[in-house]
Amino acid sequence: MAEELIPLARPVLSEAEEQAVIEVLRSGQLSLGPKLGEFERLFAGQVGAAYASAVSSGTAGLHLALRAAGVGPGDEVITSPFSFVASANAIIYCGATPVFADIDPVTLNLDPAEAEAAITPRTKAILPVHIFGYPADMPAFERIAQKHGLAIVEDACEALGARHADGIAVGGRGNPSVFGFYANKQMTTGEGGMITLGDGAMKERIDSERNQGRAPDMGWLDHDRLGFNYRLSELACALGIAQLARLEQMLADRARVADRYREALAEIDGLSLPCPDADGDVRGWFVFVVQLPPGVDRDAAIAALAKAGIQSKPYLPAIHLMSFYRDRFGHCEGEYPSCENVAACALALPFHPLMGDEDVSHVAQALKRVAVTALRP
Ligand SMILES: *Cc1c(COP(=O)(O)O)cnc(C)c1O
């Protein structure tokens, strides 16, 4: 019998989600209806933010949040090269330039000292990414931003459920913070995103710009600024409301799977595991990314795992070394050594709330074999 494939990620969806979507379908109101505000209020409550604006994707949310923070043509925004490409792309959408700074080799997040050293007279904002759900050092970034008069936008797309040492949930500090609801995230709406924030005027601007620049008090065809169509449908909002109701359980299940992985992988020599929570910061588990021992060929490892029915992938590649970024900005190897070292050996393993202990053991056993057989020639 062919073994079932263990996928990298998998959403948790059941009857509650089906019912919620069917209800919206039957209502006939498929966009800009009552689910939008309800989803926004519930999500803001979840992270302790004053406001939230739902948008069509995390990427759209980053674009609108950067615009609301005042980022425009000619500006520079300092961000992490170790992220999903969307965080840097959104800066380019604004006509601004992403300026990278190296990461902390332990947390894998943008290093505040490196970020401060990258400030120039054109710097407008800092865009820290809470990578793999581990909280970026926001108190440090907030001090730097205040000292230099910069705005902050947080990419929290991987960090729902994470918490800072000061007790504030990621997304709840008042800085515009962007979450994503693609199917591999902690919760999903199929496609979708949310901006949480503490400034009501900023929410008004974002809500207008996601809806073609229409002001809330204007007629249907009146537009007082440039806008986009970044709306989130009622179907997606209903799905999001149903997912929020099971969020705590899904987060607890992810944390359980991470604990199992930690135990099962402990004895592989040279394998580096995700950093444990330290100094009061709490990770919101999104992916389980290991760094392969020196000498292990990652491509060979991925092929060997695939043969055992296990999906895995290099995660993440360094953004500045992607061909578009090399061509456009002249980036090359050696600029951000910590990022490049991690990117060269990082491997995402299957990780989702429905993974059982047997699945984790199976992956761990296969990885153990790989660690001794997939050595570089
Ligand atoms: C998923 C993700 C995004 C973008 O989210 P989409 O909803 O796919 O547009 C942005 N940044 C990071 C770090 C992400 O992981």
Short mmCIF file of N, CA, C and O and ligand atoms in Angstrom, two decimals, residues 57-60 62 83-84 86-87 129 131 155 157-158 180-182 185 191-192 286 315, ligand 1:
data_model
loop_
_atom_site.label_atom_id
_atom_site.label_comp_id
_atom_site.label_asym_id
_atom_site.label_seq_id
_atom_site.Cartn_x
_atom_site.Cartn_y
_atom_site.Cartn_z
N SER A 57 -5.37 40.28 0.97
CA SER A 57 -4.20 39.43 1.21
C SER A 57 -3.27 40.12 2.18
O SER A 57 -3.39 41.33 2.42
N GLY A 58 -2.30 39.37 2.70
CA GLY A 58 -1.29 39.98 3.54
C GLY A 58 -0.48 40.99 2.74
O GLY A 58 -0.12 42.06 3.24
N THR A 59 -0.19 40.66 1.49
CA THR A 59 0.59 41.55 0.64
C THR A 59 -0.14 42.88 0.42
O THR A 59 0.46 43.96 0.53
N ALA A 60 -1.45 42.82 0.15
CA ALA A 60 -2.25 44.03 0.00
C ALA A 60 -2.22 44.83 1.30
O ALA A 60 -2.13 46.06 1.29
N LEU A 62 0.20 44.92 3.53
CA LEU A 62 1.50 45.58 3.67
C LEU A 62 1.54 46.84 2.80
O LEU A 62 2.05 47.88 3.23
N SER A 83 12.94 36.80 4.79
CA SER A 83 11.48 36.91 4.89
C SER A 83 10.88 36.36 3.62
O SER A 83 11.59 36.10 2.64
N PHE A 84 9.56 36.21 3.61
CA PHE A 84 8.87 35.94 2.37
C PHE A 84 8.94 37.21 1.52
O PHE A 84 8.88 38.32 2.06
N ALA A 86 7.18 39.02 -0.16
CA ALA A 86 6.11 40.04 -0.16
C ALA A 86 6.47 41.26 0.69
O ALA A 86 6.08 42.38 0.36
N SER A 87 7.22 41.06 1.80
CA SER A 87 7.50 42.20 2.69
C SER A 87 8.37 43.23 1.98
O SER A 87 8.18 44.43 2.15
N VAL A 129 9.92 42.00 10.48
CA VAL A 129 9.10 40.82 10.17
C VAL A 129 9.22 39.86 11.36
O VAL A 129 10.33 39.56 11.78
N ILE A 131 9.55 36.71 11.99
CA ILE A 131 9.73 35.56 11.11
C ILE A 131 9.48 34.24 11.85
O ILE A 131 9.87 34.06 12.99
N ASP A 155 5.37 43.36 9.85
CA ASP A 155 4.88 42.21 9.09
C ASP A 155 4.67 41.07 10.07
O ASP A 155 5.62 40.40 10.48
N CYS A 157 2.59 38.56 9.40
CA CYS A 157 1.88 37.54 8.60
C CYS A 157 2.14 36.11 9.08
O CYS A 157 1.37 35.21 8.78
N GLU A 158 3.26 35.91 9.80
CA GLU A 158 3.56 34.55 10.27
C GLU A 158 3.38 34.43 11.78
O GLU A 158 3.76 33.43 12.36
N GLY A 180 -1.67 37.60 7.61
CA GLY A 180 -2.06 36.97 6.35
C GLY A 180 -2.86 35.70 6.62
O GLY A 180 -2.61 35.00 7.60
N PHE A 181 -3.80 35.42 5.72
CA PHE A 181 -4.69 34.26 5.92
C PHE A 181 -4.65 33.28 4.76
O PHE A 181 -5.65 32.64 4.43
N TYR A 182 -3.50 33.17 4.09
CA TYR A 182 -3.31 32.11 3.10
C TYR A 182 -3.47 30.77 3.82
O TYR A 182 -3.37 30.69 5.05
N LYS A 185 -1.29 29.50 6.85
CA LYS A 185 -1.07 30.32 8.06
C LYS A 185 -1.83 29.74 9.26
O LYS A 185 -2.59 28.80 9.13
N GLU A 191 -7.66 33.17 0.74
CA GLU A 191 -6.75 34.30 0.58
C GLU A 191 -7.31 35.39 1.49
O GLU A 191 -8.52 35.49 1.67
N GLY A 192 -6.44 36.22 2.05
CA GLY A 192 -6.96 37.30 2.88
C GLY A 192 -5.90 37.85 3.79
O GLY A 192 -4.81 37.29 3.90
N PHE A 286 4.21 28.78 13.47
CA PHE A 286 3.74 28.85 12.08
C PHE A 286 4.36 27.73 11.24
O PHE A 286 3.65 27.02 10.53
N TYR A 315 13.63 27.00 3.01
CA TYR A 315 12.76 28.04 3.54
C TYR A 315 13.50 28.81 4.61
O TYR A 315 13.86 28.23 5.60
C1 LIG B 1 2.44 34.95 4.02
C2 LIG B 1 3.31 36.11 4.18
C3 LIG B 1 3.03 37.34 3.56
C4 LIG B 1 1.97 37.59 2.54
O1 LIG B 1 0.76 37.06 2.71
P1 LIG B 1 -0.24 36.81 1.47
O2 LIG B 1 -1.54 36.74 2.15
O3 LIG B 1 0.19 35.54 0.82
O4 LIG B 1 -0.16 37.97 0.54
C5 LIG B 1 3.85 38.42 3.85
N1 LIG B 1 4.91 38.29 4.65
C6 LIG B 1 5.25 37.13 5.23
C7 LIG B 1 6.45 37.07 6.11
C8 LIG B 1 4.46 36.00 4.99
O5 LIG B 1 4.82 34.81 5.55
#
